Coordinates of C-alpha atoms in Angstrom, one line a residue:
M1 CA 5.0 19.8 0.9
R2 CA 1.3 17.3 -0.6
N3 CA 1.6 19.2 -4.0
L4 CA 5.2 18.0 -3.9
L5 CA 4.1 14.4 -3.4
V6 CA 2.2 14.8 -6.0
D7 CA 4.8 15.4 -8.6
C8 CA 7.1 12.9 -7.7
L9 CA 3.9 10.4 -8.3
R10 CA 3.5 12.3 -11.7
R11 CA 7.0 11.7 -12.7
R12 CA 7.4 8.6 -10.8
A13 CA 4.0 7.6 -13.1
A14 CA 5.5 7.3 -16.2
D15 CA 7.3 4.6 -15.5
L16 CA 5.0 2.8 -12.4
G17 CA 1.6 1.4 -14.0
H18 CA -1.6 1.8 -12.2
S19 CA -1.3 -0.3 -9.9
S20 CA 2.0 0.0 -9.2
L21 CA 1.8 3.4 -8.6
R22 CA -1.1 2.9 -6.2
Q23 CA 0.7 2.4 -2.9
P24 CA 3.3 5.0 -3.0
A25 CA 0.4 7.5 -4.1
R26 CA -1.9 5.8 -0.6
V27 CA 1.8 5.0 1.6
L28 CA 3.3 8.8 0.7
P29 CA 1.0 11.5 1.0
G30 CA -1.2 9.3 4.0
T31 CA 1.0 7.7 6.0
F32 CA 4.0 8.9 5.7
W33 CA 3.1 12.3 5.6
S34 CA 0.3 12.4 7.2
N35 CA 2.0 11.6 9.8
V36 CA 5.2 13.8 10.0
E37 CA 2.9 16.6 10.0
K38 CA 1.1 15.6 13.4
V39 CA 3.9 14.7 15.2
N40 CA 5.3 18.0 13.7
P41 CA 3.5 20.3 12.7
D42 CA 5.4 23.3 11.8
Q43 CA 7.8 20.7 9.1
A44 CA 8.4 22.4 5.6
D45 CA 10.8 20.6 4.2
L46 CA 11.2 16.7 3.8
R47 CA 14.5 16.7 5.8
L48 CA 13.5 15.6 8.7
S49 CA 15.1 15.9 12.8
E50 CA 15.8 12.1 14.4
E51 CA 13.0 13.5 16.9
T52 CA 10.3 13.8 13.9
H53 CA 12.1 10.9 12.3
Q54 CA 11.6 8.7 14.9
Q55 CA 7.7 9.7 16.9
G56 CA 6.8 9.3 13.7
K57 CA 8.3 5.9 12.8
E58 CA 6.4 5.6 16.4
T59 CA 3.0 6.6 14.8
I60 CA 3.4 5.1 11.5
S61 CA 3.5 0.8 13.5
V62 CA -0.3 1.8 15.1
L63 CA -3.3 1.7 12.8
P64 CA -5.8 4.0 13.7
G65 CA -7.1 1.3 15.1
G66 CA -5.0 0.6 17.6
R67 CA -3.9 -2.1 16.9
P68 CA 0.7 -2.8 15.1
R69 CA 0.9 -1.7 12.0
L70 CA 1.4 -5.3 9.5
D71 CA 3.4 -3.6 7.0
M72 CA 6.1 -1.4 8.9
D73 CA 8.3 -2.1 6.7
G74 CA 6.8 -1.5 3.3
V75 CA 5.2 1.2 4.3
L76 CA 9.4 2.3 5.4
L77 CA 10.3 1.0 2.2
K78 CA 8.3 3.5 0.1
V79 CA 9.7 6.1 1.8
R80 CA 13.2 4.9 1.4
T81 CA 12.6 4.6 -2.4
F82 CA 11.4 7.7 -2.3
Y83 CA 14.5 9.5 -1.3
P84 CA 16.9 8.5 -3.6
D85 CA 14.3 9.1 -6.4
L86 CA 14.1 12.9 -5.9
Q87 CA 18.1 13.0 -5.4
S88 CA 18.6 11.2 -9.1
W89 CA 16.3 13.5 -10.1
A90 CA 18.3 16.8 -9.3
V91 CA 21.1 15.8 -10.5
A92 CA 18.5 15.8 -13.8
E93 CA 16.6 18.9 -12.9
P94 CA 18.6 20.4 -10.3
E95 CA 16.1 23.8 -10.6
R96 CA 12.8 21.4 -9.8
W97 CA 14.5 18.8 -7.7
A98 CA 17.0 20.0 -6.2
V99 CA 16.0 22.2 -3.2
W100 CA 14.3 19.3 -2.4
S101 CA 17.2 16.2 -2.1
V102 CA 18.1 15.5 1.4
P103 CA 19.8 12.4 3.0
C104 CA 16.9 9.5 3.4
P105 CA 15.8 9.5 7.4
V106 CA 15.3 6.6 7.2
R107 CA 18.3 4.5 8.5
D108 CA 19.4 0.2 7.6
A109 CA 19.0 -0.1 11.4
D110 CA 15.0 0.9 10.4
L111 CA 14.7 -2.3 8.5
R112 CA 17.7 -4.8 9.8
W113 CA 14.5 -7.0 10.5
F114 CA 12.9 -6.8 7.5
N115 CA 13.8 -10.4 6.5
V116 CA 12.6 -11.8 10.1
R117 CA 9.4 -9.7 9.7
R118 CA 9.4 -11.3 5.7
R119 CA 9.9 -14.6 7.4
E120 CA 7.0 -14.3 9.7
I121 CA 4.4 -12.6 7.3
H122 CA 4.9 -16.2 5.2
A123 CA 4.6 -18.2 7.1
R124 CA 1.2 -16.6 8.8
M125 CA 0.0 -16.9 5.1
A126 CA 1.5 -20.5 5.1
E127 CA -0.8 -21.6 8.2
R128 CA -3.1 -19.5 6.6
T129 CA -3.2 -22.3 4.1
R130 CA -2.8 -25.4 5.9
V131 CA -6.0 -24.0 8.2
R132 CA -8.1 -23.8 5.0
Q133 CA -7.1 -26.7 2.5
P134 CA -9.4 -29.2 4.4
L135 CA -12.6 -26.5 4.0
L136 CA -11.7 -27.2 -0.3
P137 CA -13.7 -28.9 -0.6
L138 CA -17.2 -28.2 1.4
L139 CA -16.6 -24.9 -1.0
V140 CA -16.5 -26.7 -4.0
D141 CA -19.5 -28.9 -2.8
H142 CA -21.3 -25.3 -2.2
V143 CA -20.7 -23.5 -5.6
T144 CA -21.7 -26.4 -7.7
D145 CA -24.7 -26.9 -5.7
T146 CA -26.0 -23.3 -5.5
G147 CA -23.4 -21.9 -9.1
V148 CA -24.8 -24.0 -11.3
P149 CA -28.4 -23.5 -10.8
M150 CA -27.8 -19.9 -10.3
A151 CA -25.9 -19.4 -13.8
R152 CA -28.9 -21.7 -15.5
S153 CA -31.3 -19.7 -14.0
S154 CA -29.4 -16.3 -15.6
R155 CA -29.3 -17.4 -19.2
S156 CA -32.6 -18.2 -19.2
W157 CA -33.5 -15.4 -17.8
S158 CA -31.1 -13.0 -20.1
S159 CA -32.8 -14.7 -23.0
L160 CA -36.3 -12.8 -22.0
P161 CA -37.3 -10.0 -24.8
P162 CA -37.2 -6.4 -22.9
G163 CA -39.8 -5.9 -21.2
R164 CA -41.3 -9.6 -19.5
T165 CA -40.7 -10.4 -16.7
A166 CA -39.4 -14.6 -15.8
S167 CA -41.5 -16.5 -13.6
A168 CA -39.7 -19.3 -11.4

């Protein structure tokens, strides 16, 4: 299965840039499929039973340290885009992809609260900004006080010939 995931990511690489490909490359094999294997070690294809899907969602919803995963919707959305990709490739290249074309286990009900959770995430980010904004003048003063002298020293050091040492 991991080879299939690598082949799929290679196929997607033609359409995506490197930074856009990093997230699916981490989520699909590392988060999604590794959890499917934990829940059902004998899983041989992408057709997940309802039980495997539900147990996998429960496993994915908790980070290794025991904290709840805040980006659960992001994982489910990556999985949800993966399955239709396979289905569309199966039409173009049935000899390669048709065997892997199965229904997506992520249902609309799995993402029912996605917009609510997304608003909660934005609210948390806005709160962090409100809390940290009053500290911005202190940060600017600190960078100005320490950064400018360090930049001057760096310029003077970079003008030294090789092998010479700088004195304070």
